[in-house]
CSV table of C-alpha atoms and ligand atoms in Angstrom, one decimal:
chain,number,residue,atom,x,y,z
A,101,MET,CA,12.1,-18.9,37.3
A,102,VAL,CA,11.1,-18.7,33.7
A,103,PHE,CA,13.1,-16.3,31.5
A,104,TYR,CA,11.1,-14.6,28.8
A,105,PRO,CA,12.9,-12.8,25.8
A,106,GLU,CA,12.6,-9.0,26.3
A,107,LEU,CA,10.4,-6.9,24.2
A,108,LEU,CA,12.0,-3.6,25.0
A,109,LYS,CA,15.6,-4.5,24.2
A,110,PHE,CA,17.1,-4.6,20.8
A,111,ASN,CA,18.8,-7.8,19.6
A,112,ASP,CA,22.0,-6.1,20.5
A,113,GLY,CA,20.9,-5.6,24.2
A,114,SER,CA,20.3,-1.8,24.0
A,115,ASP,CA,17.0,-0.3,25.4
A,116,VAL,CA,14.0,0.5,23.5
A,117,GLY,CA,12.4,3.6,25.2
A,118,CYS,CA,10.3,5.5,22.7
A,119,THR,CA,7.9,4.8,19.8
A,120,LYS,CA,10.5,5.8,17.2
A,121,CYS,CA,12.9,3.1,18.7
A,122,TRP,CA,9.9,0.8,19.0
A,123,SER,CA,9.3,0.9,15.2
A,124,ARG,CA,12.8,-0.3,14.7
A,125,ARG,CA,12.4,-3.0,17.3
A,126,ARG,CA,9.2,-4.0,15.8
A,127,GLU,CA,10.9,-4.9,12.6
A,128,GLU,CA,13.5,-7.1,14.5
A,129,ILE,CA,10.5,-8.9,16.1
A,130,LEU,CA,8.7,-9.5,12.8
A,131,GLU,CA,11.8,-10.9,11.4
A,132,ILE,CA,12.3,-13.3,14.3
A,133,LEU,CA,8.7,-14.5,14.1
A,134,GLN,CA,8.7,-15.1,10.4
A,135,ARG,CA,12.1,-16.7,10.3
A,136,GLU,CA,11.6,-19.0,13.3
A,137,GLU,CA,7.9,-19.6,13.7
A,138,TYR,CA,5.4,-18.7,10.9
A,139,GLY,CA,7.6,-18.3,7.8
A,140,TYR,CA,8.2,-15.3,5.6
A,141,VAL,CA,5.0,-13.8,4.3
A,142,PRO,CA,5.0,-12.3,0.7
A,143,LYS,CA,4.2,-8.7,0.1
A,144,LEU,CA,0.4,-7.9,-0.3
A,145,PRO,CA,-0.6,-7.8,-4.0
A,146,GLU,CA,-0.8,-4.2,-5.2
A,147,THR,CA,-4.2,-4.7,-6.7
A,148,VAL,CA,-7.0,-6.8,-5.2
A,149,ARG,CA,-10.2,-7.1,-7.1
A,150,GLY,CA,-13.6,-8.0,-5.7
A,151,GLU,CA,-16.8,-8.9,-7.2
A,152,ILE,CA,-20.3,-9.0,-5.7
A,153,LEU,CA,-21.8,-12.2,-7.2
A,154,SER,CA,-25.2,-11.9,-5.6
A,155,GLY,CA,-27.4,-8.9,-4.8
A,156,GLN,CA,-29.2,-8.2,-8.0
A,157,ASP,CA,-32.5,-9.3,-6.7
A,158,PRO,CA,-33.1,-7.9,-3.2
A,159,GLU,CA,-35.3,-10.6,-2.3
A,160,ASP,CA,-32.5,-13.2,-2.8
A,161,VAL,CA,-30.3,-11.4,-0.3
A,162,ARG,CA,-32.4,-10.2,2.5
A,163,CYS,CA,-31.6,-11.9,5.8
A,164,CYS,CA,-31.6,-11.4,9.6
A,165,SER,CA,-35.3,-10.5,9.8
A,166,GLY,CA,-34.9,-8.2,6.8
A,167,HIS,CA,-32.3,-6.2,8.6
A,168,ALA,CA,-29.4,-7.2,6.5
A,169,GLU,CA,-28.3,-8.2,3.0
A,170,LEU,CA,-26.2,-11.3,2.5
A,171,LEU,CA,-23.8,-10.8,-0.4
A,172,ARG,CA,-21.6,-13.4,-2.0
A,173,LEU,CA,-18.2,-12.0,-3.0
A,174,ARG,CA,-15.2,-13.3,-4.9
A,175,ILE,CA,-11.8,-11.8,-4.1
A,176,SER,CA,-9.1,-12.0,-6.8
A,177,PHE,CA,-5.4,-11.1,-7.1
A,178,ASP,CA,-2.2,-12.0,-8.9
A,179,ALA,CA,-0.1,-14.2,-6.7
A,180,GLU,CA,3.6,-14.7,-7.6
A,181,LYS,CA,3.0,-17.7,-10.0
A,182,GLY,CA,-0.5,-16.8,-11.3
A,183,PRO,CA,-4.0,-15.6,-10.5
A,184,PHE,CA,-5.8,-16.6,-7.3
A,185,SER,CA,-9.3,-16.1,-6.2
A,186,PHE,CA,-11.6,-17.2,-3.3
A,187,PRO,CA,-15.2,-16.6,-2.3
A,188,MET,CA,-16.4,-15.0,0.9
A,189,HIS,CA,-19.7,-13.8,2.4
A,190,LEU,CA,-20.7,-10.4,3.6
A,191,PHE,CA,-23.6,-9.5,5.8
A,192,ARG,CA,-24.4,-5.9,5.4
A,193,PRO,CA,-26.7,-4.1,7.8
A,194,GLU,CA,-29.5,-2.5,6.0
A,195,GLY,CA,-30.0,1.3,6.0
A,196,LYS,CA,-26.6,2.1,7.3
A,197,GLU,CA,-24.5,4.4,5.2
A,198,LYS,CA,-21.3,3.0,6.7
A,199,ALA,CA,-21.0,0.1,9.1
A,200,PRO,CA,-18.0,-1.0,11.1
A,201,LEU,CA,-16.9,-4.4,10.0
A,202,ILE,CA,-15.9,-7.6,11.7
A,203,LEU,CA,-13.9,-9.9,9.3
A,204,LEU,CA,-13.9,-13.4,10.5
A,205,LEU,CA,-11.7,-16.3,9.3
A,206,ASN,CA,-14.0,-19.1,9.9
A,207,PHE,CA,-13.7,-22.9,10.3
A,208,ARG,CA,-16.7,-23.9,8.2
A,209,PRO,CA,-18.2,-23.2,4.9
A,210,ASP,CA,-21.7,-23.1,6.3
A,211,VAL,CA,-23.5,-19.8,6.0
A,212,TYR,CA,-25.2,-19.1,9.2
A,213,ASP,CA,-22.7,-21.0,11.2
A,214,LYS,CA,-22.6,-22.1,14.8
A,215,TYR,CA,-19.4,-19.9,15.2
A,216,TYR,CA,-21.2,-16.6,14.5
A,217,PRO,CA,-24.6,-15.4,15.6
A,218,ALA,CA,-25.2,-13.4,12.3
A,219,GLU,CA,-28.4,-11.7,13.3
A,220,GLU,CA,-27.1,-10.6,16.7
A,221,ILE,CA,-24.0,-9.1,15.0
A,222,ILE,CA,-26.2,-7.2,12.6
A,223,ASP,CA,-28.4,-6.0,15.4
A,224,HIS,CA,-25.3,-4.4,16.9
A,225,GLY,CA,-24.8,-2.5,13.8
A,226,PHE,CA,-21.7,-4.4,12.4
A,227,ALA,CA,-21.2,-5.8,9.0
A,228,LEU,CA,-19.8,-9.3,9.0
A,229,GLY,CA,-17.3,-10.7,6.5
A,230,VAL,CA,-16.7,-14.4,6.5
A,231,ILE,CA,-13.8,-16.3,4.8
A,232,TYR,CA,-14.0,-20.0,5.0
A,233,TYR,CA,-10.3,-20.8,5.6
A,234,GLU,CA,-10.0,-23.9,3.5
A,235,ASP,CA,-11.1,-21.9,0.4
A,236,VAL,CA,-7.7,-20.3,0.7
A,237,THR,CA,-5.6,-23.6,1.2
A,238,LYS,CA,-6.4,-26.8,2.7
A,239,ASP,CA,-5.6,-27.5,6.4
A,240,ASN,CA,-3.0,-30.1,5.7
A,241,GLY,CA,0.6,-30.4,4.5
A,242,ASP,CA,-0.2,-30.1,0.8
A,243,MET,CA,1.8,-27.1,-0.2
A,244,ALA,CA,0.7,-27.1,-3.7
A,245,ASP,CA,-3.0,-26.6,-2.7
A,246,GLY,CA,-4.6,-23.2,-3.4
A,247,LEU,CA,-2.7,-20.1,-2.5
A,248,ALA,CA,0.1,-22.4,-1.1
A,249,GLY,CA,1.0,-23.5,-4.7
A,250,LEU,CA,1.2,-20.0,-6.0
A,251,TYR,CA,4.4,-18.9,-4.3
A,252,GLU,CA,8.0,-20.2,-4.7
A,253,ARG,CA,9.4,-22.1,-1.8
A,254,ARG,CA,13.0,-21.9,-0.7
A,255,ASN,CA,12.9,-25.1,1.3
A,256,ASP,CA,15.3,-23.7,3.9
A,257,GLY,CA,13.1,-23.8,7.0
A,258,THR,CA,11.7,-20.4,6.5
A,259,ASP,CA,8.9,-21.0,4.0
A,260,TRP,CA,5.5,-19.7,5.2
A,261,GLY,CA,3.1,-22.2,6.8
A,262,LYS,CA,-0.6,-22.4,6.6
A,263,LEU,CA,-1.5,-19.9,9.4
A,264,ALA,CA,0.4,-17.3,7.6
A,265,MET,CA,-1.5,-18.1,4.3
A,266,TRP,CA,-4.9,-17.8,5.9
A,267,GLY,CA,-4.0,-14.5,7.5
A,268,PHE,CA,-2.7,-13.2,4.2
A,269,ALA,CA,-5.9,-14.0,2.5
A,270,ALA,CA,-7.8,-12.1,5.1
A,271,ARG,CA,-5.6,-9.1,4.5
A,272,CYS,CA,-6.2,-9.4,0.8
A,273,ALA,CA,-9.9,-9.3,1.5
A,274,MET,CA,-9.4,-6.2,3.5
A,275,SER,CA,-7.8,-4.5,0.5
A,276,TYR,CA,-11.1,-4.9,-1.3
A,277,LEU,CA,-13.6,-4.5,1.6
A,278,GLU,CA,-12.0,-1.2,2.5
A,279,THR,CA,-13.0,0.2,-0.9
A,280,LEU,CA,-16.7,-0.5,-0.4
A,281,PRO,CA,-18.6,2.7,0.3
A,282,PHE,CA,-20.8,1.1,2.9
A,283,ILE,CA,-17.8,-0.2,4.9
A,284,ASP,CA,-16.4,2.1,7.7
A,285,ARG,CA,-12.7,1.3,7.0
A,286,GLU,CA,-11.5,2.9,10.1
A,287,ASN,CA,-13.5,0.5,12.3
A,288,VAL,CA,-12.6,-2.9,11.2
A,289,ALA,CA,-11.9,-6.0,13.3
A,290,LEU,CA,-10.1,-9.1,12.3
A,291,ALA,CA,-11.3,-12.2,14.2
A,292,GLY,CA,-10.5,-15.8,14.5
A,293,HIS,CA,-11.0,-18.7,16.8
A,294,SER,CA,-8.4,-21.2,17.8
A,295,ARG,CA,-6.0,-21.9,14.9
A,296,LEU,CA,-7.7,-19.0,13.1
A,297,GLY,CA,-7.2,-16.9,16.1
A,298,LYS,CA,-3.5,-17.5,15.6
A,299,ALA,CA,-3.9,-16.6,12.0
A,300,ALA,CA,-5.7,-13.4,12.8
A,301,LEU,CA,-3.1,-12.3,15.3
A,302,LEU,CA,-0.4,-12.9,12.9
A,303,ALA,CA,-2.2,-11.1,10.1
A,304,SER,CA,-3.1,-8.0,12.1
A,305,ALA,CA,0.5,-7.9,13.5
A,306,MET,CA,1.6,-7.4,9.9
A,307,ASP,CA,-1.1,-5.0,8.9
A,308,GLY,CA,-1.9,-1.7,10.6
A,309,ARG,CA,-5.4,-1.5,9.0
A,310,PHE,CA,-7.3,-3.5,11.7
A,311,LYS,CA,-8.4,-1.3,14.5
A,312,PHE,CA,-9.4,-4.3,16.5
A,313,THR,CA,-7.8,-7.8,16.7
A,314,ILE,CA,-9.9,-10.6,18.1
A,315,SER,CA,-8.2,-13.8,19.3
A,316,ASN,CA,-10.6,-16.3,20.6
A,317,ASP,CA,-9.1,-19.4,22.4
A,318,SER,CA,-6.0,-19.1,20.2
A,319,GLY,CA,-3.8,-20.8,22.7
A,320,CYS,CA,-0.4,-22.3,21.7
A,321,CYS,CA,1.4,-20.2,19.0
A,322,GLY,CA,-1.5,-17.7,19.4
A,323,ALA,CA,-1.9,-15.6,22.5
A,324,ALA,CA,-0.5,-18.0,25.0
A,325,TYR,CA,3.1,-17.9,26.2
A,326,GLU,CA,5.0,-21.1,25.3
A,327,ARG,CA,7.3,-21.1,28.3
A,328,GLY,CA,6.0,-22.0,31.7
A,329,LYS,CA,2.8,-23.9,30.4
A,330,HIS,CA,0.3,-24.7,32.9
A,331,PRO,CA,-1.0,-28.3,33.4
A,332,GLY,CA,-2.9,-29.6,30.3
A,333,GLY,CA,-1.6,-26.8,28.1
A,334,GLU,CA,-0.6,-27.6,24.5
A,335,THR,CA,3.2,-27.3,23.9
A,336,VAL,CA,5.4,-26.5,21.0
A,337,ALA,CA,6.2,-30.2,20.8
A,338,ASP,CA,2.5,-31.1,20.7
A,339,ILE,CA,1.6,-28.6,18.0
A,340,THR,CA,4.6,-29.2,15.8
A,341,ARG,CA,4.0,-32.9,15.9
A,342,VAL,CA,0.4,-32.8,14.7
A,343,PHE,CA,0.3,-29.6,12.7
A,344,PRO,CA,3.9,-29.0,11.4
A,345,PHE,CA,2.5,-27.4,8.3
A,346,TRP,CA,1.0,-24.5,10.2
A,347,PHE,CA,4.6,-23.2,10.7
A,348,CYS,CA,7.8,-22.8,8.9
A,349,GLY,CA,10.1,-25.8,9.2
A,350,ASN,CA,12.5,-23.9,11.7
A,351,MET,CA,9.7,-24.1,14.4
A,352,LYS,CA,10.3,-27.8,14.9
A,353,LYS,CA,13.8,-27.0,16.3
A,354,TYR,CA,12.0,-25.8,19.5
A,355,ALA,CA,9.9,-28.9,20.3
A,356,GLY,CA,10.6,-29.8,23.8
A,357,ARG,CA,12.9,-26.8,24.2
A,358,PRO,CA,10.9,-23.7,24.3
A,359,GLU,CA,13.5,-22.0,26.5
A,360,GLU,CA,15.7,-21.9,23.4
A,361,MET,CA,13.2,-19.8,21.4
A,362,PRO,CA,14.6,-16.3,20.6
A,363,PHE,CA,10.9,-15.2,21.1
A,364,ASP,CA,7.6,-16.0,22.9
A,365,GLN,CA,4.1,-15.2,22.0
A,366,HIS,CA,4.2,-11.7,23.7
A,367,PHE,CA,6.4,-10.9,20.7
A,368,LEU,CA,3.3,-11.6,18.5
A,369,LEU,CA,0.9,-9.6,20.6
A,370,SER,CA,3.2,-6.6,20.9
A,371,LEU,CA,3.1,-6.0,17.2
A,372,ILE,CA,-0.5,-5.1,17.4
A,373,ALA,CA,0.1,-2.0,19.6
A,374,PRO,CA,-1.3,0.5,19.7
A,375,GLY,CA,-4.4,-1.2,18.3
A,376,TYR,CA,-7.2,-2.7,20.4
A,377,LEU,CA,-6.5,-6.3,21.3
A,378,LEU,CA,-9.3,-8.5,22.5
A,379,VAL,CA,-8.3,-11.8,23.8
A,380,GLY,CA,-10.9,-14.4,25.0
A,381,SER,CA,-10.4,-17.8,26.8
A,382,ALA,CA,-12.8,-20.5,28.1
A,383,SER,CA,-12.2,-21.9,31.5
A,384,GLY,CA,-12.6,-25.5,30.3
A,385,ASP,CA,-10.1,-25.0,27.5
A,386,LEU,CA,-6.8,-25.9,29.4
A,387,TRP,CA,-5.3,-27.0,26.1
A,388,ALA,CA,-5.2,-23.3,25.0
A,389,ASP,CA,-3.9,-22.4,28.6
A,390,PRO,CA,-6.2,-19.4,29.7
A,391,VAL,CA,-3.6,-18.2,32.3
A,392,SER,CA,-0.8,-18.1,29.9
A,393,GLU,CA,-3.1,-16.2,27.4
A,394,GLU,CA,-3.9,-13.6,30.1
A,395,ASP,CA,-0.3,-13.4,31.2
A,396,SER,CA,0.8,-12.5,27.6
A,397,CYS,CA,-1.6,-9.6,27.7
A,398,ARG,CA,0.1,-8.3,30.9
A,399,ALA,CA,3.5,-8.8,29.4
A,400,VAL,CA,3.0,-6.6,26.3
A,401,THR,CA,1.3,-3.7,28.3
A,402,PRO,CA,4.7,-1.7,28.3
A,403,VAL,CA,4.5,-1.5,24.6
A,404,TRP,CA,1.1,0.1,24.6
A,405,LYS,CA,2.3,2.4,27.3
A,406,LEU,CA,5.0,3.7,24.9
A,407,TYR,CA,2.1,5.1,22.9
A,408,GLY,CA,0.4,6.5,26.0
A,409,LYS,CA,-2.2,3.8,26.0
A,410,GLU,CA,-3.2,1.7,29.0
A,411,GLY,CA,-2.6,-1.7,27.6
A,412,TYR,CA,-4.1,-4.4,29.9
A,413,LEU,CA,-5.7,-3.2,33.2
A,414,GLY,CA,-6.2,-6.7,34.7
A,415,GLY,CA,-4.0,-6.3,37.8
A,416,ASP,CA,-2.0,-9.3,38.8
A,417,GLY,CA,-4.8,-11.8,38.0
A,418,PRO,CA,-5.7,-14.4,37.1
A,419,CYS,CA,-9.1,-13.3,35.9
A,420,GLU,CA,-12.0,-15.3,37.3
A,421,THR,CA,-14.2,-17.5,35.3
A,422,ASN,CA,-17.0,-15.4,33.6
A,423,GLY,CA,-14.9,-12.3,34.5
A,424,SER,CA,-13.3,-9.8,32.2
A,425,PHE,CA,-11.0,-6.8,32.3
A,426,ASP,CA,-11.8,-4.4,29.6
A,427,ALA,CA,-11.0,-0.9,30.8
A,428,GLY,CA,-7.7,-0.6,28.8
A,429,THR,CA,-6.7,-1.0,25.2
A,430,ILE,CA,-6.3,-4.7,25.7
A,431,ALA,CA,-9.4,-6.5,26.8
A,432,TYR,CA,-9.5,-10.1,28.2
A,433,HIS,CA,-12.3,-12.3,29.3
A,434,LYS,CA,-12.7,-15.8,30.5
A,435,ARG,CA,-16.0,-17.5,29.9
A,436,ASP,CA,-17.0,-20.8,31.4
A,437,GLY,CA,-17.4,-23.8,29.2
A,438,ILE,CA,-15.3,-25.3,26.5
A,439,HIS,CA,-13.2,-24.4,23.5
A,440,PHE,CA,-15.6,-22.5,21.2
A,441,LEU,CA,-16.5,-19.1,19.8
A,442,GLY,CA,-19.9,-18.6,21.1
A,443,ARG,CA,-22.5,-16.0,21.6
A,444,GLN,CA,-21.2,-14.9,25.0
A,445,ASP,CA,-17.8,-14.3,23.5
A,446,TRP,CA,-19.3,-12.2,20.7
A,447,LEU,CA,-21.2,-10.2,23.1
A,448,ARG,CA,-18.2,-9.3,25.0
A,449,TYR,CA,-16.2,-8.4,21.9
A,450,MET,CA,-19.0,-6.2,20.5
A,451,ASP,CA,-19.5,-4.6,23.8
A,452,PHE,CA,-15.8,-3.5,23.8
A,453,MET,CA,-15.7,-2.4,20.3
A,454,GLU,CA,-18.8,-0.3,20.6
A,455,LYS,CA,-17.0,1.7,23.3
A,456,HIS,CA,-14.2,2.4,21.0
A,457,LEU,CA,-15.8,3.0,17.6
A,458,ASP,CA,-15.1,6.4,16.1
A,459,ARG,CA,-18.5,7.8,15.2
A,460,PRO,CA,-18.8,10.7,13.0
B,143,GTR,C1,-6.2,-28.1,18.3
B,143,GTR,C2,-4.8,-27.5,18.1
B,143,GTR,C3,-5.0,-26.1,18.8
B,143,GTR,C4,-6.1,-25.4,18.3
B,143,GTR,C5,-7.2,-26.2,17.9
B,143,GTR,C6,-8.2,-25.6,16.9
B,143,GTR,O1,-6.2,-29.5,17.9
B,143,GTR,O2,-3.9,-28.3,18.9
B,143,GTR,O3,-3.8,-25.4,18.8
B,143,GTR,O4,-5.7,-24.5,17.2
B,143,GTR,O5,-6.9,-27.5,17.3
B,143,GTR,O6,-7.8,-24.9,16.0
B,143,GTR,O7,-9.5,-25.9,17.2
């Protein structure tokens, strides 16, 4: 029998039975996750500036069969030790006064990348913002690189790791994007695949501005429970051996001993309540452990219920390959194939979001 730390009990053992109590419990959970897993995340900068670098000549920026403009942006702000800026791209559907936005933390710098079907996203009426994650800080242990070098480190096991930094940059970008008159700030999704799915979950958990949160194949330290891993699933020991810099130093304590963690990944997902949570897995991606990703969705449902929302309506599961359950506030699908953020995933995510967009 696997024991999972309880969401709806305060650290002192007393019950959490209403949204007011939950907002206090939320703070406890956020504290545990930062101290033990991802590291403490600095406060967002008060001012974030953005510049549109291209777009003067309409012929330079028209794309997607002429149905969109592709804008190059630069996002800038003052970090603790000095100024920081990074580039990003924004596909904007033409002729739409206000478009819902999907903000994607992406793996590659390529514009028109294999991880996003830009034209299809535009045809669904969404704007698409893309941040190449290594423009924020490199995916390695160099804590002087980019954003990483601009915050003091305490060296006490609680300094933020790279997942938290990538997520933080996405939130900074949001601070600028939400000011653009053609962006519908009430209908923004934050999305990421794999390690960037982990980063997106964390960022959204700390920021109420994302109505939708998309975790694609985020697996270990993302949507998947760490306890009770299924055969072939990545463990805390695996991930902290290869990618220790994604986390705070304290996380290493739990390598090989997940039962000692004062949290599990349902803690992370719970912080997204009452927002819409979209979790996607691939049947051939055992490393991400699809069954554990779906089980976490079930486990957090009582938190959504506190808000009078359905949470996950997936029954006892597991979801079949190429099946989905998307009638609730939490949507889950399992596509056939390998670890990837593909067109089929995008179609499912957009279909769900379209049902829940606030339209004027
Ligand atoms: C793997 C890592 C996973 C996942 C993946 C990815 O090597 O072990 O946790 O994040 O990389 O980001 O593609």
